[in-house]
Amino acid sequence: GIPQHSILALTFTNKAAREMAERVKSVTRKKLRDLTVSTFHSFGVKVLRKEIEVLGFRENFSIYDEADRNQLIKDCAREMGFRMESFDPYAVGSLFSDIRSGIRPWSKADDAYRGLYEEYRRSLRIYNAVDFDDLIAMPIEIFELDPAVRDRYRERFRYLMVDEFQDTSSTQY
């Protein structure tokens, strides 16, 4: 008795999303064209494609994968005068990801990278790009900045199902 378009089912992998959709179809024996079954990241992309202008980005933004992210971090570090022979963009990228995802806060030991993080974030904006962590964080920022957008999604998706809820990060929660 619940309208399909009111349901949002989220999971972690594309495979799990496909399996979940297939299970629902087999149980209901309906096509379910208006049901949204998605990964957290794919749903974030959908929100951003419609709403990212709230954050000052253009709707034709690029999504940086890990290699793109690490290259941009490396470029920013070089411009800021970091010693490149001892610089590990993968470790720094992992730190930035943990901070952006809310897995850990900045610590005194990480302070040397705070300016680099800010430069990395500025560079993403200049390139009209987002990274993988932004696909989760930026929809939240949009919902916090624009209550009308948040309320539109809240009204549309009245029923939420999260697969493997115990594995969600605080940002996904």
Coordinates of C-alpha atoms in Angstrom, one line a residue:
G1 CA 0.0 0.0 0.0
I2 CA 3.0 2.3 -0.1
P3 CA 3.6 4.3 -3.3
Q4 CA 6.9 3.1 -5.0
H5 CA 8.2 6.6 -5.4
S6 CA 8.1 7.1 -1.7
I7 CA 10.6 4.4 -1.0
L8 CA 14.4 4.8 -0.9
A9 CA 16.5 1.7 -0.4
L10 CA 20.2 2.2 0.1
T11 CA 23.1 -0.2 0.1
F12 CA 26.9 -0.1 -0.4
T13 CA 27.6 -1.8 -3.7
N14 CA 26.0 -1.9 -7.1
K15 CA 25.8 -5.6 -6.9
A16 CA 23.8 -5.4 -3.6
A17 CA 21.5 -2.7 -5.1
R18 CA 20.8 -4.9 -8.1
E19 CA 20.1 -7.9 -5.9
M20 CA 17.9 -5.9 -3.6
A21 CA 15.8 -4.6 -6.6
E22 CA 15.5 -8.1 -8.0
R23 CA 14.3 -9.5 -4.7
V24 CA 11.7 -6.8 -4.3
K25 CA 10.5 -7.4 -7.9
S26 CA 10.2 -11.1 -7.3
V27 CA 8.2 -10.7 -4.1
T28 CA 5.9 -8.0 -5.5
R29 CA 5.7 -9.4 -9.0
K30 CA 5.7 -5.7 -10.3
K31 CA 8.1 -3.8 -12.5
L32 CA 8.7 -1.1 -9.8
R33 CA 9.8 1.7 -12.2
D34 CA 9.4 4.4 -9.5
L35 CA 11.2 2.5 -6.7
T36 CA 14.6 4.0 -5.9
V37 CA 17.1 1.3 -5.0
S38 CA 20.7 2.7 -5.0
T39 CA 24.1 2.8 -3.5
F40 CA 24.7 5.7 -1.2
H41 CA 27.2 7.1 -3.7
S42 CA 24.8 6.7 -6.7
F43 CA 22.0 8.4 -4.8
G44 CA 24.4 11.2 -3.9
V45 CA 25.3 11.7 -7.6
K46 CA 21.5 11.9 -8.4
V47 CA 21.0 14.6 -5.8
L48 CA 24.1 16.5 -6.9
R49 CA 23.1 16.4 -10.6
K50 CA 19.9 18.2 -9.7
E51 CA 20.9 20.4 -6.8
I52 CA 24.7 21.1 -6.8
E53 CA 24.2 24.7 -7.9
V54 CA 23.1 25.4 -4.3
L55 CA 26.9 24.9 -3.4
G56 CA 28.1 27.1 -6.2
F57 CA 29.1 24.3 -8.6
R58 CA 27.9 23.9 -12.2
E59 CA 25.6 20.9 -12.9
N60 CA 28.2 19.5 -15.4
F61 CA 30.7 18.7 -12.6
S62 CA 33.3 15.9 -12.9
I63 CA 33.7 13.1 -10.4
Y64 CA 37.3 12.5 -9.5
D65 CA 38.3 8.9 -8.8
E66 CA 41.1 8.0 -6.4
A67 CA 43.8 8.5 -9.0
D68 CA 42.5 11.9 -10.0
R69 CA 42.2 12.9 -6.3
N70 CA 45.8 11.8 -5.5
Q71 CA 47.2 13.6 -8.5
L72 CA 45.4 16.8 -7.5
I73 CA 46.7 16.5 -4.0
K74 CA 50.2 16.0 -5.3
D75 CA 49.8 19.0 -7.6
C76 CA 48.6 21.2 -4.7
A77 CA 51.4 19.9 -2.5
R78 CA 54.0 20.8 -5.1
E79 CA 52.5 24.3 -5.5
M80 CA 52.6 24.8 -1.7
G81 CA 56.3 23.8 -1.5
F82 CA 55.9 20.4 0.2
R83 CA 59.1 18.2 -0.1
M84 CA 58.0 15.8 -2.8
E85 CA 60.6 13.1 -2.2
S86 CA 59.0 12.3 1.2
F87 CA 55.4 13.1 0.2
D88 CA 52.9 10.3 0.0
P89 CA 49.7 11.5 -1.8
Y90 CA 48.0 8.2 -1.1
A91 CA 48.4 8.5 2.6
V92 CA 47.4 12.2 2.5
G93 CA 44.4 11.3 0.3
S94 CA 43.4 8.6 2.9
L95 CA 43.6 11.2 5.7
F96 CA 41.5 13.7 3.7
S97 CA 38.9 11.0 3.0
D98 CA 38.7 10.0 6.7
I99 CA 38.2 13.7 7.6
R100 CA 35.7 14.4 4.9
S101 CA 33.7 11.2 5.7
G102 CA 33.6 12.0 9.4
I103 CA 35.6 8.9 10.3
R104 CA 38.1 11.0 12.2
P105 CA 38.6 14.6 13.2
W106 CA 41.7 16.7 12.6
S107 CA 44.4 16.0 15.2
K108 CA 47.6 17.9 16.1
A109 CA 49.6 15.3 14.1
D110 CA 47.6 16.2 11.0
D111 CA 47.8 19.9 11.3
A112 CA 50.6 20.1 8.8
Y113 CA 48.1 19.1 6.1
R114 CA 45.3 21.4 7.0
G115 CA 46.4 24.1 4.5
L116 CA 46.9 21.5 1.8
Y117 CA 43.4 20.2 2.5
E118 CA 41.9 23.7 2.0
E119 CA 43.9 24.2 -1.2
Y120 CA 42.7 20.8 -2.4
R121 CA 39.1 21.7 -1.7
R122 CA 39.6 25.1 -3.5
S123 CA 41.1 23.4 -6.5
L124 CA 38.2 21.0 -6.8
R125 CA 35.9 23.9 -6.9
I126 CA 38.0 25.7 -9.5
Y127 CA 37.9 22.5 -11.7
N128 CA 34.1 22.1 -11.0
A129 CA 34.9 18.6 -9.6
V130 CA 33.9 16.5 -6.7
D131 CA 35.6 13.5 -5.2
F132 CA 34.1 10.2 -4.1
D133 CA 33.7 11.4 -0.5
D134 CA 31.8 14.5 -1.7
L135 CA 29.1 12.2 -3.2
I136 CA 28.0 11.6 0.4
A137 CA 29.0 14.9 2.1
M138 CA 27.8 17.4 -0.4
P139 CA 24.1 16.3 -0.5
I140 CA 24.1 16.7 3.3
E141 CA 25.6 20.2 2.8
I142 CA 22.9 21.0 0.3
F143 CA 20.1 19.8 2.6
E144 CA 21.6 21.9 5.5
L145 CA 21.9 25.0 3.3
D146 CA 18.6 24.8 1.6
P147 CA 15.6 23.6 3.7
A148 CA 13.3 23.7 0.6
V149 CA 15.5 21.2 -1.2
R150 CA 15.7 19.0 2.0
D151 CA 12.0 19.1 2.5
R152 CA 11.4 18.2 -1.2
Y153 CA 13.4 15.0 -0.7
R154 CA 11.9 14.4 2.7
E155 CA 8.4 14.5 1.2
R156 CA 9.3 12.3 -1.7
F157 CA 11.1 9.6 0.2
R158 CA 8.9 8.9 3.2
Y159 CA 10.2 5.3 3.7
L160 CA 13.9 4.5 4.0
M161 CA 15.6 1.1 4.0
V162 CA 19.3 0.8 4.6
D163 CA 20.9 -2.5 3.9
E164 CA 23.7 -3.4 6.3
F165 CA 22.9 -0.4 8.4
Q166 CA 25.5 -1.4 11.0
D167 CA 28.2 -0.6 8.5
T168 CA 27.1 3.0 7.8
S169 CA 29.5 5.8 8.6
S170 CA 28.3 8.8 10.7
T171 CA 28.0 10.8 7.4
Q172 CA 25.9 8.2 5.7
Y173 CA 23.8 8.0 8.8

